[in-house]
PDB file of C-alpha atoms in Angstrom:
ATOM      1  CA  MET V 218       5.531  -4.002  12.134  1.00 88.00           C
ATOM      2  CA  ILE V 219       4.833  -2.575   8.705  1.00 90.00           C
ATOM      3  CA  HIS V 220       7.992  -1.077   7.197  1.00 90.00           C
ATOM      4  CA  PHE V 221       6.666   0.270   3.908  1.00 91.00           C
ATOM      5  CA  VAL V 222       3.601   0.473   1.673  1.00 91.00           C
ATOM      6  CA  LEU V 223       3.797   0.844  -2.101  1.00 93.00           C
ATOM      7  CA  ILE V 224       1.284   1.114  -4.898  1.00 93.00           C
ATOM      8  CA  VAL V 225       2.784   0.282  -8.280  1.00 94.00           C
ATOM      9  CA  ASN V 226       1.336  -0.240 -11.731  1.00 92.00           C
ATOM     10  CA  ARG V 227       2.084  -3.040 -14.196  1.00 92.00           C
ATOM     11  CA  ARG V 228       4.978  -1.050 -15.674  1.00 94.00           C
ATOM     12  CA  CYS V 229       6.619  -1.026 -12.210  1.00 91.00           C
ATOM     13  CA  GLN V 230       6.052   2.710 -11.741  1.00 92.00           C
ATOM     14  CA  THR V 231       5.527   3.686  -8.125  1.00 91.00           C
ATOM     15  CA  ARG V 232       2.312   5.679  -7.658  1.00 91.00           C
ATOM     16  CA  PHE V 233       2.397   5.832  -3.850  1.00 91.00           C
ATOM     17  CA  SER V 234       5.037   5.067  -1.252  1.00 90.00           C
ATOM     18  CA  ARG V 235       5.154   5.404   2.516  1.00 90.00           C
ATOM     19  CA  TYR V 236       8.021   4.266   4.737  1.00 89.00           C
ATOM     20  CA  TYR V 237       7.978   3.665   8.472  1.00 86.00           C
ATOM     21  CA  ASN V 238      11.236   3.696  10.486  1.00 75.00           C
ATOM     22  CA  ASP V 239      13.597   2.382   7.800  1.00 61.00           C
ATOM     23  CA  ASN V 240      16.435   4.784   7.106  1.00 63.00           C
ATOM     24  CA  GLU V 241      18.440   2.188   5.177  1.00 59.00           C
ATOM     25  CA  ILE V 242      15.722   1.906   2.516  1.00 66.00           C
ATOM     26  CA  THR V 243      15.273   5.634   2.010  1.00 61.00           C
ATOM     27  CA  LYS V 244      18.909   5.993   0.903  1.00 62.00           C
ATOM     28  CA  GLN V 245      18.293   3.717  -2.111  1.00 73.00           C
ATOM     29  CA  LYS V 246      14.556   4.216  -2.415  1.00 78.00           C
ATOM     30  CA  SER V 247      14.058   4.221  -6.193  1.00 77.00           C
ATOM     31  CA  GLY V 248      16.164   1.113  -6.786  1.00 86.00           C
ATOM     32  CA  PHE V 249      14.528  -0.674  -3.870  1.00 87.00           C
ATOM     33  CA  GLU V 250      11.018   0.167  -5.084  1.00 89.00           C
ATOM     34  CA  LEU V 251      11.838  -0.971  -8.613  1.00 91.00           C
ATOM     35  CA  GLU V 252      13.257  -4.272  -7.338  1.00 92.00           C
ATOM     36  CA  ILE V 253      10.174  -4.959  -5.193  1.00 92.00           C
ATOM     37  CA  ALA V 254       7.826  -3.928  -8.021  1.00 93.00           C
ATOM     38  CA  ARG V 255       9.552  -6.223 -10.517  1.00 93.00           C
ATOM     39  CA  LYS V 256       9.444  -9.193  -8.155  1.00 93.00           C
ATOM     40  CA  THR V 257       5.760  -8.551  -7.502  1.00 93.00           C
ATOM     41  CA  VAL V 258       4.645  -7.925 -11.085  1.00 93.00           C
ATOM     42  CA  ILE V 259       6.323 -11.046 -12.546  1.00 92.00           C
ATOM     43  CA  ARG V 260       4.568 -13.400 -10.121  1.00 91.00           C
ATOM     44  CA  LYS V 261       2.022 -15.733 -11.680  1.00 91.00           C
ATOM     45  CA  PRO V 262      -1.691 -15.524 -10.757  1.00 86.00           C
ATOM     46  CA  GLY V 263      -1.602 -18.921  -9.010  1.00 87.00           C
ATOM     47  CA  GLN V 264       1.312 -18.027  -6.739  1.00 89.00           C
ATOM     48  CA  CYS V 265       1.018 -17.093  -3.082  1.00 90.00           C
ATOM     49  CA  LEU V 266       0.345 -13.416  -2.311  1.00 92.00           C
ATOM     50  CA  PHE V 267       3.373 -13.095  -0.047  1.00 92.00           C
ATOM     51  CA  PHE V 268       7.077 -13.815  -0.370  1.00 92.00           C
ATOM     52  CA  LYS V 269      10.396 -13.074   1.333  1.00 92.00           C
ATOM     53  CA  HIS V 270      12.714 -10.296   0.181  1.00 89.00           C
ATOM     54  CA  GLY V 271      15.750  -9.868   2.382  1.00 86.00           C
ATOM     55  CA  LYS V 272      14.574  -9.238   5.914  1.00 88.00           C
ATOM     56  CA  TYR V 273      11.054  -8.312   4.779  1.00 90.00           C
ATOM     57  CA  THR V 274       7.952 -10.320   4.095  1.00 93.00           C
ATOM     58  CA  ILE V 275       6.260  -8.793   1.056  1.00 94.00           C
ATOM     59  CA  VAL V 276       2.464  -9.028   1.001  1.00 95.00           C
ATOM     60  CA  TYR V 277       0.576  -7.800  -2.054  1.00 95.00           C
ATOM     61  CA  ARG V 278      -2.820  -7.729  -3.719  1.00 93.00           C
ATOM     62  CA  ILE V 279      -3.741  -6.852  -7.275  1.00 92.00           C
ATOM     63  CA  TYR V 280      -6.690  -4.579  -8.032  1.00 89.00           C
ATOM     64  CA  ALA V 281      -7.235  -3.820 -11.733  1.00 84.00           C
ATOM     65  CA  SER V 282      -3.830  -2.632 -12.957  1.00 87.00           C
ATOM     66  CA  LEU V 283      -2.486  -1.636  -9.516  1.00 92.00           C
ATOM     67  CA  TYR V 284      -0.387  -3.679  -7.108  1.00 94.00           C
ATOM     68  CA  PHE V 285      -0.785  -2.791  -3.430  1.00 94.00           C
ATOM     69  CA  VAL V 286       2.435  -3.926  -1.735  1.00 95.00           C
ATOM     70  CA  VAL V 287       3.237  -4.000   1.978  1.00 94.00           C
ATOM     71  CA  GLY V 288       6.637  -4.855   3.421  1.00 92.00           C
ATOM     72  CA  CYS V 289       6.552  -6.101   6.988  1.00 91.00           C
ATOM     73  CA  ASP V 290       8.709  -8.094   9.374  1.00 89.00           C
ATOM     74  CA  GLU V 291       8.361 -11.790  10.143  1.00 88.00           C
ATOM     75  CA  GLN V 292       6.263 -11.252  13.281  1.00 88.00           C
ATOM     76  CA  GLU V 293       3.402  -9.713  11.296  1.00 87.00           C
ATOM     77  CA  ASN V 294       0.459 -11.907  10.246  1.00 89.00           C
ATOM     78  CA  GLU V 295       0.409 -12.053   6.438  1.00 91.00           C
ATOM     79  CA  PHE V 296      -3.332 -12.730   6.287  1.00 92.00           C
ATOM     80  CA  GLY V 297      -3.981  -9.767   8.573  1.00 89.00           C
ATOM     81  CA  ILE V 298      -1.983  -7.587   6.188  1.00 91.00           C
ATOM     82  CA  LEU V 299      -4.019  -8.911   3.242  1.00 92.00           C
ATOM     83  CA  GLU V 300      -7.206  -7.919   5.070  1.00 90.00           C
ATOM     84  CA  SER V 301      -5.835  -4.458   5.856  1.00 89.00           C
ATOM     85  CA  ILE V 302      -4.975  -3.964   2.165  1.00 91.00           C
ATOM     86  CA  GLN V 303      -8.577  -4.935   1.362  1.00 90.00           C
ATOM     87  CA  ALA V 304      -9.893  -2.419   3.907  1.00 88.00           C
ATOM     88  CA  TRP V 305      -7.636   0.272   2.484  1.00 88.00           C
ATOM     89  CA  VAL V 306      -8.786  -0.356  -1.084  1.00 89.00           C
ATOM     90  CA  GLU V 307     -12.434  -0.391  -0.010  1.00 89.00           C
ATOM     91  CA  ALA V 308     -11.998   2.965   1.744  1.00 89.00           C
ATOM     92  CA  MET V 309     -10.383   4.460  -1.361  1.00 89.00           C
ATOM     93  CA  ASP V 310     -13.095   2.934  -3.584  1.00 89.00           C
ATOM     94  CA  CYS V 311     -15.745   4.535  -1.415  1.00 89.00           C
ATOM     95  CA  TYR V 312     -14.063   7.935  -1.433  1.00 88.00           C
ATOM     96  CA  PHE V 313     -13.084   8.024  -5.121  1.00 88.00           C
ATOM     97  CA  GLU V 314     -16.011   5.928  -6.408  1.00 86.00           C
ATOM     98  CA  LYS V 315     -13.928   3.118  -7.952  1.00 83.00           C
ATOM     99  CA  VAL V 316     -10.330   4.182  -7.428  1.00 82.00           C
ATOM    100  CA  THR V 317      -8.118   4.295 -10.520  1.00 84.00           C
ATOM    101  CA  GLU V 318      -4.482   5.055 -11.179  1.00 88.00           C
ATOM    102  CA  LEU V 319      -5.431   8.606 -12.159  1.00 89.00           C
ATOM    103  CA  ASP V 320      -7.062   9.122  -8.751  1.00 85.00           C
ATOM    104  CA  LEU V 321      -3.750   8.230  -7.154  1.00 86.00           C
ATOM    105  CA  VAL V 322      -1.790  10.575  -9.384  1.00 88.00           C
ATOM    106  CA  PHE V 323      -4.077  13.594  -9.056  1.00 91.00           C
ATOM    107  CA  ASN V 324      -5.222  13.120  -5.436  1.00 88.00           C
ATOM    108  CA  LEU V 325      -2.068  11.851  -3.795  1.00 89.00           C
ATOM    109  CA  GLU V 326      -2.621  13.915  -0.638  1.00 89.00           C
ATOM    110  CA  LYS V 327      -6.015  12.219  -0.094  1.00 88.00           C
ATOM    111  CA  VAL V 328      -4.415   8.796  -0.537  1.00 89.00           C
ATOM    112  CA  HIS V 329      -1.817   9.757   2.088  1.00 88.00           C
ATOM    113  CA  MET V 330      -4.594  10.893   4.428  1.00 88.00           C
ATOM    114  CA  ILE V 331      -6.469   7.609   4.038  1.00 88.00           C
ATOM    115  CA  MET V 332      -3.279   5.643   4.631  1.00 89.00           C
ATOM    116  CA  ASP V 333      -2.417   7.737   7.688  1.00 87.00           C
ATOM    117  CA  GLU V 334      -5.786   6.911   9.202  1.00 86.00           C
ATOM    118  CA  ILE V 335      -5.253   3.173   8.712  1.00 86.00           C
ATOM    119  CA  VAL V 336      -1.533   2.775   9.545  1.00 85.00           C
ATOM    120  CA  LEU V 337       0.095   4.749  12.327  1.00 83.00           C
ATOM    121  CA  LYS V 338       3.869   4.473  12.788  1.00 81.00           C
ATOM    122  CA  GLY V 339       3.945   1.062  11.141  1.00 81.00           C
ATOM    123  CA  SER V 340       1.051  -0.462  13.095  1.00 75.00           C
ATOM    124  CA  LEU V 341      -2.536  -0.944  12.011  1.00 78.00           C
ATOM    125  CA  ALA V 342      -4.628   1.681  13.742  1.00 82.00           C
ATOM    126  CA  GLU V 343      -8.072   1.621  12.132  1.00 81.00           C
ATOM    127  CA  THR V 344      -9.942  -0.489   9.597  1.00 78.00           C
ATOM    128  CA  ASN V 345     -13.484   0.842   9.999  1.00 81.00           C
ATOM    129  CA  GLN V 346     -14.275   2.584   6.722  1.00 83.00           C
ATOM    130  CA  GLU V 347     -16.539   5.251   8.239  1.00 86.00           C
ATOM    131  CA  ARG V 348     -13.931   6.250  10.832  1.00 86.00           C
ATOM    132  CA  VAL V 349     -11.168   6.254   8.241  1.00 86.00           C
ATOM    133  CA  LEU V 350     -13.049   8.562   5.871  1.00 89.00           C
ATOM    134  CA  ALA V 351     -14.635  10.889   8.467  1.00 87.00           C
ATOM    135  CA  PRO V 352     -11.618  13.262   8.766  1.00 86.00           C
ATOM    136  CA  ILE V 353     -11.263  13.477   4.980  1.00 85.00           C
ATOM    137  CA  TYR V 354     -14.941  14.268   4.496  1.00 86.00           C
ATOM    138  CA  ALA V 355     -14.681  16.861   7.271  1.00 87.00           C
ATOM    139  CA  LEU V 356     -11.816  18.601   5.462  1.00 83.00           C
ATOM    140  CA  THR V 357     -13.464  18.524   2.042  1.00 76.00           C
ATOM    141  CA  ASP V 358     -16.796  19.827   3.381  1.00 67.00           C
ATOM    142  CA  ALA V 359     -15.147  22.795   5.136  1.00 49.00           C
TER     143      ALA V 359
END
């Protein structure tokens, strides 16, 4: 199960966060996000793209200056999570035409909509880019 998704920049500022069924994290959210961001940002380019943090397996990918971070439990397939991050970034690239940090800041509701189409209650629901973006295009065309 996916417990949280974060997008952070190189200065460890959270640009997007979504939590699934973890009340203990939400009590200390800012400190938790900063701790995860710091551990992710300081990793060297040659290191593995996943690591353990407490009871979570942290899986991340770097795109330009943004770190896409997913916290999941041990039963989740880390390579499957890496592929879902790739699908998510591709969907955002298609919608925003090369997604940037400013797109995240000024269109946060669209980023939440894209994420909600891909992950539902902590489980991967959809990875097909056309199906992910169809509801968003329907809302923006109306």
